[in-house]
PDB file of C-alpha atoms in Angstrom:
ATOM      1  CA  UNK A 961     -73.361  13.016  28.302  1.00 49.00           C
ATOM      2  CA  UNK A 962     -77.130  13.302  28.078  1.00 55.00           C
ATOM      3  CA  UNK A 963     -78.503  16.824  28.163  1.00 68.00           C
ATOM      4  CA  UNK A 964     -82.200  17.591  28.543  1.00 82.00           C
ATOM      5  CA  UNK A 965     -84.035  20.328  26.677  1.00 92.00           C
ATOM      6  CA  UNK A 966     -86.520  22.857  28.014  1.00 97.00           C
ATOM      7  CA  UNK A 967     -88.895  25.409  26.505  1.00 97.00           C
ATOM      8  CA  UNK A 968     -88.837  28.531  28.660  1.00 98.00           C
ATOM      9  CA  UNK A 969     -90.378  31.968  28.368  1.00 98.00           C
ATOM     10  CA  UNK A 970     -88.395  35.208  28.386  1.00 98.00           C
ATOM     11  CA  UNK A 971     -89.902  37.013  31.388  1.00 98.00           C
ATOM     12  CA  UNK A 972     -87.491  39.933  31.669  1.00 98.00           C
ATOM     13  CA  UNK A 973     -84.958  41.762  29.506  1.00 98.00           C
ATOM     14  CA  UNK A 974     -82.819  44.552  30.914  1.00 97.00           C
ATOM     15  CA  UNK A 975     -79.929  46.647  29.638  1.00 96.00           C
ATOM     16  CA  UNK A 976     -77.335  45.836  32.299  1.00 95.00           C
ATOM     17  CA  UNK A 977     -74.471  47.919  30.900  1.00 94.00           C
ATOM     18  CA  UNK A 978     -73.321  49.296  27.563  1.00 92.00           C
ATOM     19  CA  UNK A 979     -73.732  46.489  25.036  1.00 93.00           C
ATOM     20  CA  UNK A 980     -74.886  43.964  27.650  1.00 96.00           C
ATOM     21  CA  UNK A 981     -78.390  42.524  27.987  1.00 97.00           C
ATOM     22  CA  UNK A 982     -79.685  40.599  30.991  1.00 98.00           C
ATOM     23  CA  UNK A 983     -82.353  37.974  30.279  1.00 98.00           C
ATOM     24  CA  UNK A 984     -84.544  36.018  32.666  1.00 99.00           C
ATOM     25  CA  UNK A 985     -86.180  32.701  31.733  1.00 99.00           C
ATOM     26  CA  UNK A 986     -89.022  30.969  33.581  1.00 99.00           C
ATOM     27  CA  UNK A 987     -91.253  27.985  33.017  1.00 98.00           C
ATOM     28  CA  UNK A 988     -94.518  29.004  31.370  1.00 96.00           C
ATOM     29  CA  UNK A 989     -96.513  26.974  33.924  1.00 95.00           C
ATOM     30  CA  UNK A 990     -94.454  28.301  36.835  1.00 95.00           C
ATOM     31  CA  UNK A 991     -92.906  24.898  37.474  1.00 96.00           C
ATOM     32  CA  UNK A 992     -89.580  24.554  39.244  1.00 98.00           C
ATOM     33  CA  UNK A 993     -86.599  24.356  36.910  1.00 98.00           C
ATOM     34  CA  UNK A 994     -83.838  21.736  37.020  1.00 98.00           C
ATOM     35  CA  UNK A 995     -81.347  22.713  39.698  1.00 97.00           C
ATOM     36  CA  UNK A 996     -77.876  24.069  38.993  1.00 98.00           C
ATOM     37  CA  UNK A 997     -74.660  24.730  40.854  1.00 98.00           C
ATOM     38  CA  UNK A 998     -72.473  27.876  40.801  1.00 98.00           C
ATOM     39  CA  UNK A 999     -70.494  28.067  37.564  1.00 97.00           C
ATOM     40  CA  UNK A1000     -73.158  26.291  35.494  1.00 97.00           C
ATOM     41  CA  UNK A1001     -74.144  27.268  31.969  1.00 96.00           C
ATOM     42  CA  UNK A1002     -77.040  26.533  29.643  1.00 96.00           C
ATOM     43  CA  UNK A1003     -77.137  26.179  25.883  1.00 93.00           C
ATOM     44  CA  UNK A1004     -79.515  28.455  23.996  1.00 95.00           C
ATOM     45  CA  UNK A1005     -80.850  26.975  20.741  1.00 94.00           C
ATOM     46  CA  UNK A1006     -81.569  29.997  18.561  1.00 94.00           C
ATOM     47  CA  UNK A1007     -84.159  30.161  15.784  1.00 93.00           C
ATOM     48  CA  UNK A1008     -81.407  30.908  13.251  1.00 92.00           C
ATOM     49  CA  UNK A1009     -79.947  27.455  13.871  1.00 88.00           C
ATOM     50  CA  UNK A1010     -77.063  28.539  16.095  1.00 88.00           C
ATOM     51  CA  UNK A1011     -76.347  27.264  19.594  1.00 88.00           C
ATOM     52  CA  UNK A1012     -74.719  29.491  22.176  1.00 90.00           C
ATOM     53  CA  UNK A1013     -73.648  28.915  25.790  1.00 92.00           C
ATOM     54  CA  UNK A1014     -74.297  31.358  28.602  1.00 95.00           C
ATOM     55  CA  UNK A1015     -73.359  31.169  32.264  1.00 96.00           C
ATOM     56  CA  UNK A1016     -76.111  31.365  34.858  1.00 98.00           C
ATOM     57  CA  UNK A1017     -75.507  34.335  37.129  1.00 97.00           C
ATOM     58  CA  UNK A1018     -78.312  34.125  39.665  1.00 97.00           C
ATOM     59  CA  UNK A1019     -78.109  32.315  42.979  1.00 96.00           C
ATOM     60  CA  UNK A1020     -78.232  28.534  42.636  1.00 96.00           C
ATOM     61  CA  UNK A1021     -80.867  28.359  45.396  1.00 96.00           C
ATOM     62  CA  UNK A1022     -83.390  29.974  43.031  1.00 97.00           C
ATOM     63  CA  UNK A1023     -85.422  27.181  41.479  1.00 97.00           C
ATOM     64  CA  UNK A1024     -87.890  29.285  39.486  1.00 98.00           C
ATOM     65  CA  UNK A1025     -85.649  31.085  37.005  1.00 98.00           C
ATOM     66  CA  UNK A1026     -82.451  31.104  34.970  1.00 99.00           C
ATOM     67  CA  UNK A1027     -80.718  34.465  34.533  1.00 99.00           C
ATOM     68  CA  UNK A1028     -77.899  35.112  32.083  1.00 98.00           C
ATOM     69  CA  UNK A1029     -76.379  38.056  30.256  1.00 98.00           C
ATOM     70  CA  UNK A1030     -75.253  38.526  26.670  1.00 96.00           C
ATOM     71  CA  UNK A1031     -72.523  40.902  25.570  1.00 94.00           C
ATOM     72  CA  UNK A1032     -72.924  42.144  21.994  1.00 94.00           C
ATOM     73  CA  UNK A1033     -69.889  40.988  20.039  1.00 88.00           C
ATOM     74  CA  UNK A1034     -69.038  43.489  17.254  1.00 85.00           C
ATOM     75  CA  UNK A1035     -67.860  40.498  15.210  1.00 80.00           C
ATOM     76  CA  UNK A1036     -70.928  38.418  15.991  1.00 79.00           C
ATOM     77  CA  UNK A1037     -71.661  35.609  13.547  1.00 78.00           C
ATOM     78  CA  UNK A1038     -75.318  35.553  14.505  1.00 83.00           C
ATOM     79  CA  UNK A1039     -75.325  34.583  18.183  1.00 90.00           C
ATOM     80  CA  UNK A1040     -75.153  37.671  20.390  1.00 94.00           C
ATOM     81  CA  UNK A1041     -76.421  39.898  17.544  1.00 94.00           C
ATOM     82  CA  UNK A1042     -79.498  37.701  17.101  1.00 95.00           C
ATOM     83  CA  UNK A1043     -80.285  37.807  20.815  1.00 96.00           C
ATOM     84  CA  UNK A1044     -79.824  41.576  21.042  1.00 97.00           C
ATOM     85  CA  UNK A1045     -81.875  42.311  17.926  1.00 95.00           C
ATOM     86  CA  UNK A1046     -84.490  39.568  17.735  1.00 96.00           C
ATOM     87  CA  UNK A1047     -85.317  38.175  21.183  1.00 97.00           C
ATOM     88  CA  UNK A1048     -88.304  39.924  22.733  1.00 97.00           C
ATOM     89  CA  UNK A1049     -90.105  39.823  26.057  1.00 98.00           C
ATOM     90  CA  UNK A1050     -92.548  36.902  26.062  1.00 98.00           C
ATOM     91  CA  UNK A1051     -90.651  34.839  23.487  1.00 98.00           C
ATOM     92  CA  UNK A1052     -90.223  31.110  24.067  1.00 98.00           C
ATOM     93  CA  UNK A1053     -86.647  29.827  23.937  1.00 97.00           C
ATOM     94  CA  UNK A1054     -85.364  26.292  23.653  1.00 97.00           C
ATOM     95  CA  UNK A1055     -82.537  25.738  26.137  1.00 97.00           C
ATOM     96  CA  UNK A1056     -80.597  22.861  27.625  1.00 95.00           C
ATOM     97  CA  UNK A1057     -80.628  21.792  31.222  1.00 96.00           C
ATOM     98  CA  UNK A1058     -77.680  23.282  33.155  1.00 96.00           C
ATOM     99  CA  UNK A1059     -74.218  21.754  33.003  1.00 93.00           C
ATOM    100  CA  UNK A1060     -71.083  22.664  34.903  1.00 94.00           C
ATOM    101  CA  UNK A1061     -67.441  22.459  33.836  1.00 91.00           C
ATOM    102  CA  UNK A1062     -66.480  25.311  36.181  1.00 94.00           C
ATOM    103  CA  UNK A1063     -67.459  23.721  39.478  1.00 95.00           C
ATOM    104  CA  UNK A1064     -66.497  25.219  42.815  1.00 96.00           C
ATOM    105  CA  UNK A1065     -64.271  22.794  44.713  1.00 95.00           C
ATOM    106  CA  UNK A1066     -64.288  22.753  48.496  1.00 94.00           C
ATOM    107  CA  UNK A1067     -61.811  25.319  49.824  1.00 96.00           C
ATOM    108  CA  UNK A1068     -61.371  27.568  52.857  1.00 95.00           C
ATOM    109  CA  UNK A1069     -61.441  30.667  50.681  1.00 96.00           C
ATOM    110  CA  UNK A1070     -61.738  31.738  47.067  1.00 98.00           C
ATOM    111  CA  UNK A1071     -60.165  34.352  44.828  1.00 98.00           C
ATOM    112  CA  UNK A1072     -62.185  35.362  41.767  1.00 98.00           C
ATOM    113  CA  UNK A1073     -60.701  37.151  38.753  1.00 98.00           C
ATOM    114  CA  UNK A1074     -63.116  38.410  36.105  1.00 98.00           C
ATOM    115  CA  UNK A1075     -62.720  40.403  32.932  1.00 96.00           C
ATOM    116  CA  UNK A1076     -65.680  42.066  31.232  1.00 94.00           C
ATOM    117  CA  UNK A1077     -68.655  39.750  30.741  1.00 95.00           C
ATOM    118  CA  UNK A1078     -66.625  37.037  32.477  1.00 96.00           C
ATOM    119  CA  UNK A1079     -68.182  38.294  35.708  1.00 97.00           C
ATOM    120  CA  UNK A1080     -71.340  36.261  34.997  1.00 97.00           C
ATOM    121  CA  UNK A1081     -70.350  32.794  36.329  1.00 97.00           C
ATOM    122  CA  UNK A1082     -68.447  34.487  39.157  1.00 98.00           C
ATOM    123  CA  UNK A1083     -71.622  36.216  40.388  1.00 97.00           C
ATOM    124  CA  UNK A1084     -73.337  32.923  41.127  1.00 97.00           C
ATOM    125  CA  UNK A1085     -70.218  31.775  42.965  1.00 98.00           C
ATOM    126  CA  UNK A1086     -70.163  34.925  45.085  1.00 97.00           C
ATOM    127  CA  UNK A1087     -73.813  34.380  46.068  1.00 96.00           C
ATOM    128  CA  UNK A1088     -72.872  30.844  47.143  1.00 97.00           C
ATOM    129  CA  UNK A1089     -69.881  32.050  49.165  1.00 97.00           C
ATOM    130  CA  UNK A1090     -72.001  34.616  50.997  1.00 96.00           C
ATOM    131  CA  UNK A1091     -74.708  32.041  51.757  1.00 95.00           C
ATOM    132  CA  UNK A1092     -72.113  29.565  53.087  1.00 96.00           C
ATOM    133  CA  UNK A1093     -70.026  32.192  54.926  1.00 95.00           C
ATOM    134  CA  UNK A1094     -66.926  31.492  52.849  1.00 96.00           C
ATOM    135  CA  UNK A1095     -64.111  34.017  52.543  1.00 96.00           C
ATOM    136  CA  UNK A1096     -63.747  35.436  49.043  1.00 97.00           C
ATOM    137  CA  UNK A1097     -62.088  38.215  47.069  1.00 97.00           C
ATOM    138  CA  UNK A1098     -62.949  39.539  43.612  1.00 98.00           C
ATOM    139  CA  UNK A1099     -60.722  41.338  41.111  1.00 98.00           C
ATOM    140  CA  UNK A1100     -62.903  42.716  38.312  1.00 97.00           C
ATOM    141  CA  UNK A1101     -61.208  44.261  35.277  1.00 96.00           C
ATOM    142  CA  UNK A1102     -63.275  46.066  32.671  1.00 94.00           C
ATOM    143  CA  UNK A1103     -62.694  48.633  29.934  1.00 90.00           C
ATOM    144  CA  UNK A1104     -64.590  51.444  31.679  1.00 91.00           C
ATOM    145  CA  UNK A1105     -67.344  52.040  34.218  1.00 91.00           C
ATOM    146  CA  UNK A1106     -70.022  52.179  31.501  1.00 91.00           C
ATOM    147  CA  UNK A1107     -69.199  48.584  30.524  1.00 90.00           C
ATOM    148  CA  UNK A1108     -68.973  47.254  34.068  1.00 94.00           C
ATOM    149  CA  UNK A1109     -71.822  44.754  34.259  1.00 94.00           C
ATOM    150  CA  UNK A1110     -73.530  44.499  37.651  1.00 96.00           C
ATOM    151  CA  UNK A1111     -71.451  47.345  39.063  1.00 95.00           C
ATOM    152  CA  UNK A1112     -74.159  48.549  41.468  1.00 94.00           C
ATOM    153  CA  UNK A1113     -74.978  45.015  42.590  1.00 94.00           C
ATOM    154  CA  UNK A1114     -71.301  44.330  43.272  1.00 96.00           C
ATOM    155  CA  UNK A1115     -70.909  47.575  45.201  1.00 94.00           C
ATOM    156  CA  UNK A1116     -73.792  46.495  47.418  1.00 94.00           C
ATOM    157  CA  UNK A1117     -71.976  43.202  48.104  1.00 92.00           C
ATOM    158  CA  UNK A1118     -68.708  44.970  48.921  1.00 91.00           C
ATOM    159  CA  UNK A1119     -69.370  45.324  52.641  1.00 85.00           C
ATOM    160  CA  UNK A1120     -65.978  43.905  53.611  1.00 86.00           C
ATOM    161  CA  UNK A1121     -64.095  45.804  50.891  1.00 90.00           C
ATOM    162  CA  UNK A1122     -63.075  42.537  49.219  1.00 95.00           C
ATOM    163  CA  UNK A1123     -64.015  43.634  45.679  1.00 97.00           C
ATOM    164  CA  UNK A1124     -61.310  45.377  43.673  1.00 96.00           C
ATOM    165  CA  UNK A1125     -62.420  47.138  40.494  1.00 96.00           C
ATOM    166  CA  UNK A1126     -59.936  47.849  37.723  1.00 95.00           C
ATOM    167  CA  UNK A1127     -61.078  50.280  35.017  1.00 94.00           C
ATOM    168  CA  UNK A1128     -58.651  50.277  32.109  1.00 90.00           C
ATOM    169  CA  UNK A1129     -59.342  53.883  31.119  1.00 89.00           C
ATOM    170  CA  UNK A1130     -58.662  55.114  34.669  1.00 91.00           C
ATOM    171  CA  UNK A1131     -55.742  52.922  35.708  1.00 85.00           C
ATOM    172  CA  UNK A1132     -52.681  52.714  33.509  1.00 76.00           C
ATOM    173  CA  UNK A1133     -51.340  49.449  34.906  1.00 82.00           C
ATOM    174  CA  UNK A1134     -52.860  46.045  34.212  1.00 84.00           C
ATOM    175  CA  UNK A1135     -53.954  43.732  36.988  1.00 91.00           C
ATOM    176  CA  UNK A1136     -50.857  42.447  38.750  1.00 93.00           C
ATOM    177  CA  UNK A1137     -51.690  38.780  38.360  1.00 96.00           C
ATOM    178  CA  UNK A1138     -48.336  37.635  39.680  1.00 94.00           C
ATOM    179  CA  UNK A1139     -48.950  39.468  42.965  1.00 95.00           C
ATOM    180  CA  UNK A1140     -52.543  38.214  43.177  1.00 95.00           C
ATOM    181  CA  UNK A1141     -51.296  34.646  42.851  1.00 96.00           C
ATOM    182  CA  UNK A1142     -48.533  35.188  45.407  1.00 93.00           C
ATOM    183  CA  UNK A1143     -50.913  36.805  47.897  1.00 91.00           C
ATOM    184  CA  UNK A1144     -53.282  33.848  47.936  1.00 88.00           C
ATOM    185  CA  UNK A1145     -52.448  31.140  50.420  1.00 78.00           C
ATOM    186  CA  UNK A1146     -52.441  27.408  49.837  1.00 86.00           C
ATOM    187  CA  UNK A1147     -55.996  27.090  51.125  1.00 92.00           C
ATOM    188  CA  UNK A1148     -57.315  29.395  48.384  1.00 96.00           C
ATOM    189  CA  UNK A1149     -58.640  28.338  44.988  1.00 98.00           C
ATOM    190  CA  UNK A1150     -58.591  30.853  42.152  1.00 98.00           C
ATOM    191  CA  UNK A1151     -61.364  31.069  39.544  1.00 98.00           C
ATOM    192  CA  UNK A1152     -60.969  33.143  36.389  1.00 98.00           C
ATOM    193  CA  UNK A1153     -63.253  34.007  33.490  1.00 97.00           C
ATOM    194  CA  UNK A1154     -62.723  36.712  30.911  1.00 95.00           C
ATOM    195  CA  UNK A1155     -60.959  37.606  27.665  1.00 92.00           C
ATOM    196  CA  UNK A1156     -58.274  35.221  26.462  1.00 91.00           C
ATOM    197  CA  UNK A1157     -55.330  37.595  27.127  1.00 93.00           C
ATOM    198  CA  UNK A1158     -56.334  37.779  30.798  1.00 95.00           C
ATOM    199  CA  UNK A1159     -56.793  34.022  31.042  1.00 93.00           C
ATOM    200  CA  UNK A1160     -53.523  33.176  29.313  1.00 93.00           C
ATOM    201  CA  UNK A1161     -51.632  35.680  31.462  1.00 95.00           C
ATOM    202  CA  UNK A1162     -53.043  34.115  34.637  1.00 96.00           C
ATOM    203  CA  UNK A1163     -52.299  30.630  33.325  1.00 93.00           C
ATOM    204  CA  UNK A1164     -48.655  31.635  32.950  1.00 94.00           C
ATOM    205  CA  UNK A1165     -48.493  33.448  36.299  1.00 96.00           C
ATOM    206  CA  UNK A1166     -50.032  30.507  38.164  1.00 95.00           C
ATOM    207  CA  UNK A1167     -48.146  27.651  36.520  1.00 92.00           C
ATOM    208  CA  UNK A1168     -46.668  26.564  39.876  1.00 92.00           C
ATOM    209  CA  UNK A1169     -50.095  26.232  41.499  1.00 93.00           C
ATOM    210  CA  UNK A1170     -52.067  25.019  38.465  1.00 90.00           C
ATOM    211  CA  UNK A1171     -54.031  22.528  40.563  1.00 91.00           C
ATOM    212  CA  UNK A1172     -55.644  25.437  42.460  1.00 95.00           C
ATOM    213  CA  UNK A1173     -56.513  27.606  39.460  1.00 95.00           C
ATOM    214  CA  UNK A1174     -59.679  27.102  37.401  1.00 95.00           C
ATOM    215  CA  UNK A1175     -60.694  28.667  34.091  1.00 95.00           C
ATOM    216  CA  UNK A1176     -63.903  29.169  32.131  1.00 94.00           C
ATOM    217  CA  UNK A1177     -63.123  29.947  28.484  1.00 90.00           C
ATOM    218  CA  UNK A1178     -65.593  31.844  26.283  1.00 80.00           C
ATOM    219  CA  UNK A1179     -63.424  31.426  23.191  1.00 76.00           C
ATOM    220  CA  UNK A1180     -60.737  28.937  22.330  1.00 72.00           C
ATOM    221  CA  UNK A1181     -57.323  30.585  22.648  1.00 73.00           C
ATOM    222  CA  UNK A1182     -54.999  30.589  19.669  1.00 65.00           C
ATOM    223  CA  UNK A1183     -52.330  28.113  20.665  1.00 52.00           C
ATOM    224  CA  UNK A1184     -49.254  26.935  18.813  1.00 48.00           C
ATOM    225  CA  UNK A1185     -50.577  23.640  17.485  1.00 46.00           C
ATOM    226  CA  UNK A1186     -47.134  22.099  17.133  1.00 45.00           C
ATOM    227  CA  UNK A1187     -46.381  22.887  20.781  1.00 46.00           C
ATOM    228  CA  UNK A1188     -49.782  21.787  22.003  1.00 49.00           C
ATOM    229  CA  UNK A1189     -49.549  18.334  20.429  1.00 52.00           C
ATOM    230  CA  UNK A1190     -47.027  15.844  21.756  1.00 51.00           C
ATOM    231  CA  UNK A1191     -44.697  13.593  19.828  1.00 50.00           C
ATOM    232  CA  UNK A1192     -46.995  10.710  20.750  1.00 51.00           C
ATOM    233  CA  UNK A1193     -49.855  12.089  18.671  1.00 61.00           C
ATOM    234  CA  UNK A1194     -50.435  10.173  15.448  1.00 68.00           C
ATOM    235  CA  UNK A1195     -51.892  11.246  12.111  1.00 83.00           C
ATOM    236  CA  UNK A1196     -54.356   8.554  10.992  1.00 92.00           C
ATOM    237  CA  UNK A1197     -56.171   6.531  13.633  1.00 95.00           C
ATOM    238  CA  UNK A1198     -59.331   4.479  13.986  1.00 96.00           C
ATOM    239  CA  UNK A1199     -62.213   5.278  16.285  1.00 97.00           C
ATOM    240  CA  UNK A1200     -64.245   2.255  17.359  1.00 96.00           C
ATOM    241  CA  UNK A1201     -67.829   3.044  18.326  1.00 96.00           C
ATOM    242  CA  UNK A1202     -68.620   0.544  21.087  1.00 96.00           C
ATOM    243  CA  UNK A1203     -72.407   0.712  20.898  1.00 93.00           C
ATOM    244  CA  UNK A1204     -72.689   0.205  17.150  1.00 90.00           C
ATOM    245  CA  UNK A1205     -69.485  -1.746  16.588  1.00 92.00           C
ATOM    246  CA  UNK A1206     -68.467   0.563  13.735  1.00 95.00           C
ATOM    247  CA  UNK A1207     -64.856   1.432  12.944  1.00 96.00           C
ATOM    248  CA  UNK A1208     -64.246   4.922  11.565  1.00 97.00           C
ATOM    249  CA  UNK A1209     -60.959   6.204  10.157  1.00 96.00           C
ATOM    250  CA  UNK A1210     -59.968   9.691  11.313  1.00 96.00           C
ATOM    251  CA  UNK A1211     -57.683  11.482   8.864  1.00 93.00           C
ATOM    252  CA  UNK A1212     -55.102  14.148   9.813  1.00 90.00           C
ATOM    253  CA  UNK A1213     -57.280  17.014   8.592  1.00 87.00           C
ATOM    254  CA  UNK A1214     -60.386  15.757  10.445  1.00 91.00           C
ATOM    255  CA  UNK A1215     -61.558  15.938  14.006  1.00 92.00           C
ATOM    256  CA  UNK A1216     -63.119  12.830  15.496  1.00 96.00           C
ATOM    257  CA  UNK A1217     -66.462  14.625  15.413  1.00 96.00           C
ATOM    258  CA  UNK A1218     -66.102  15.429  11.714  1.00 95.00           C
ATOM    259  CA  UNK A1219     -65.134  11.856  10.865  1.00 95.00           C
ATOM    260  CA  UNK A1220     -68.116  10.482  12.766  1.00 95.00           C
ATOM    261  CA  UNK A1221     -70.504  12.981  11.179  1.00 94.00           C
ATOM    262  CA  UNK A1222     -69.206  12.085   7.713  1.00 94.00           C
ATOM    263  CA  UNK A1223     -70.377   8.518   8.343  1.00 94.00           C
ATOM    264  CA  UNK A1224     -73.882   9.665   9.236  1.00 93.00           C
ATOM    265  CA  UNK A1225     -73.562   9.161  12.996  1.00 92.00           C
ATOM    266  CA  UNK A1226     -75.268  11.849  15.064  1.00 89.00           C
ATOM    267  CA  UNK A1227     -73.584  12.908  18.307  1.00 89.00           C
ATOM    268  CA  UNK A1228     -74.110  15.951  20.554  1.00 86.00           C
ATOM    269  CA  UNK A1229     -71.880  18.955  19.863  1.00 85.00           C
ATOM    270  CA  UNK A1230     -71.938  22.721  19.870  1.00 83.00           C
ATOM    271  CA  UNK A1231     -68.814  24.896  19.888  1.00 86.00           C
ATOM    272  CA  UNK A1232     -66.439  22.741  17.772  1.00 88.00           C
ATOM    273  CA  UNK A1233     -63.626  24.489  19.647  1.00 89.00           C
ATOM    274  CA  UNK A1234     -63.154  22.384  22.775  1.00 91.00           C
ATOM    275  CA  UNK A1235     -64.591  24.900  25.240  1.00 90.00           C
ATOM    276  CA  UNK A1236     -68.228  23.966  25.936  1.00 88.00           C
ATOM    277  CA  UNK A1237     -68.173  20.263  26.813  1.00 88.00           C
ATOM    278  CA  UNK A1238     -71.225  19.354  24.726  1.00 87.00           C
ATOM    279  CA  UNK A1239     -69.357  16.606  22.825  1.00 92.00           C
ATOM    280  CA  UNK A1240     -67.832  15.004  25.926  1.00 93.00           C
ATOM    281  CA  UNK A1241     -67.456  11.261  25.446  1.00 95.00           C
ATOM    282  CA  UNK A1242     -66.301   8.388  27.644  1.00 96.00           C
ATOM    283  CA  UNK A1243     -63.088   6.651  26.556  1.00 97.00           C
ATOM    284  CA  UNK A1244     -63.188   2.850  26.813  1.00 97.00           C
ATOM    285  CA  UNK A1245     -59.837   1.956  25.282  1.00 96.00           C
ATOM    286  CA  UNK A1246     -56.819   3.782  23.901  1.00 96.00           C
ATOM    287  CA  UNK A1247     -55.046   7.000  24.857  1.00 95.00           C
ATOM    288  CA  UNK A1248     -56.555  10.341  23.809  1.00 95.00           C
ATOM    289  CA  UNK A1249     -54.540  13.371  22.775  1.00 93.00           C
ATOM    290  CA  UNK A1250     -56.376  16.055  24.780  1.00 94.00           C
ATOM    291  CA  UNK A1251     -56.578  19.456  23.073  1.00 93.00           C
ATOM    292  CA  UNK A1252     -59.645  20.902  24.804  1.00 93.00           C
ATOM    293  CA  UNK A1253     -59.996  23.667  27.397  1.00 89.00           C
ATOM    294  CA  UNK A1254     -62.709  21.899  29.427  1.00 90.00           C
ATOM    295  CA  UNK A1255     -60.979  19.080  31.298  1.00 90.00           C
ATOM    296  CA  UNK A1256     -58.512  19.793  34.074  1.00 85.00           C
ATOM    297  CA  UNK A1257     -54.955  18.516  33.855  1.00 84.00           C
ATOM    298  CA  UNK A1258     -55.838  15.769  36.344  1.00 86.00           C
ATOM    299  CA  UNK A1259     -58.866  14.728  34.290  1.00 91.00           C
ATOM    300  CA  UNK A1260     -56.777  14.648  31.128  1.00 93.00           C
ATOM    301  CA  UNK A1261     -54.197  12.441  32.805  1.00 93.00           C
ATOM    302  CA  UNK A1262     -56.975  10.042  33.793  1.00 95.00           C
ATOM    303  CA  UNK A1263     -57.968   9.533  30.120  1.00 96.00           C
ATOM    304  CA  UNK A1264     -61.524   8.624  31.103  1.00 97.00           C
ATOM    305  CA  UNK A1265     -63.238  11.299  29.019  1.00 96.00           C
ATOM    306  CA  UNK A1266     -62.461  13.473  26.014  1.00 97.00           C
ATOM    307  CA  UNK A1267     -63.914  16.227  23.825  1.00 96.00           C
ATOM    308  CA  UNK A1268     -64.177  14.749  20.342  1.00 97.00           C
ATOM    309  CA  UNK A1269     -64.577  18.088  18.541  1.00 95.00           C
ATOM    310  CA  UNK A1270     -60.858  18.925  18.923  1.00 94.00           C
ATOM    311  CA  UNK A1271     -58.994  16.115  20.691  1.00 93.00           C
ATOM    312  CA  UNK A1272     -57.290  13.308  18.799  1.00 93.00           C
ATOM    313  CA  UNK A1273     -55.467  10.081  19.640  1.00 94.00           C
ATOM    314  CA  UNK A1274     -52.049   8.880  20.753  1.00 93.00           C
ATOM    315  CA  UNK A1275     -52.936   5.266  19.980  1.00 93.00           C
ATOM    316  CA  UNK A1276     -53.819   3.590  16.642  1.00 94.00           C
ATOM    317  CA  UNK A1277     -57.273   2.613  17.950  1.00 95.00           C
ATOM    318  CA  UNK A1278     -59.493   4.670  20.235  1.00 96.00           C
ATOM    319  CA  UNK A1279     -62.685   3.043  21.507  1.00 97.00           C
ATOM    320  CA  UNK A1280     -65.456   5.400  22.584  1.00 97.00           C
ATOM    321  CA  UNK A1281     -68.743   4.890  24.379  1.00 96.00           C
ATOM    322  CA  UNK A1282     -70.795   5.801  21.301  1.00 95.00           C
TER     323      UNK A1282
END
């Protein structure tokens, strides 16, 4: 997948909540920016060599700016810490054009579940629902009121009392995800973004309606590798690069991306964890062993695309559009 790059100026920085910065980017010449849809994210290419992905939270009808927020991770390896400490008003940032692996599907109504900074992609979706007069409900769980990003903005949108806040320090019980799932009719699609425990709990609670539940992962969950891989997965396999005609052996301890890189072939990538979609590649022949968190179950069954940073192969030869 081809992704364009932009140089944009930081035109606003605000402290949105405790440990959370809001940043606004605009074109230096005031040109319109590439359009995006609700749920989209951009990649930020930092001066320290790291690449990070952030969801766009403003309304998708706004063509003059990208707005995103960054939560300071206490265990930051240089991404959120660099942005919080080094990025200043007026700086120029290199970013990608928007991409979307968390697309709103057409539905009569929507149920949004957000945890912490996971509210960011949901905000853009709520703006879209309001503009298109769609029914929606939000369940927003956060540690405490001080860390509730966009609390005042959400309160202003809560005219129909369809936003339910859950503050962990004020309410002893966790969100009742089982009840939320049961209360949503067949014409409702559920969208969730937040910490992995919340996401995994919803994934379990909604197993019977998986086709109507959509996730945006910020971090790859720790899964039981032996359970995640099927008996059809094989150890050594060959990746055939269709465009160059090269055959590359992928060993058990390697990802496809690592094997390709070791042979000097440059391909797009970012997270190396199967959550961002930057390394998405078209499959021409063979059967992938999908281990990513980007593709839906239906997309994985189609075997048309794969994320080469984590996924492997069920067939001895896998031909890719590279």
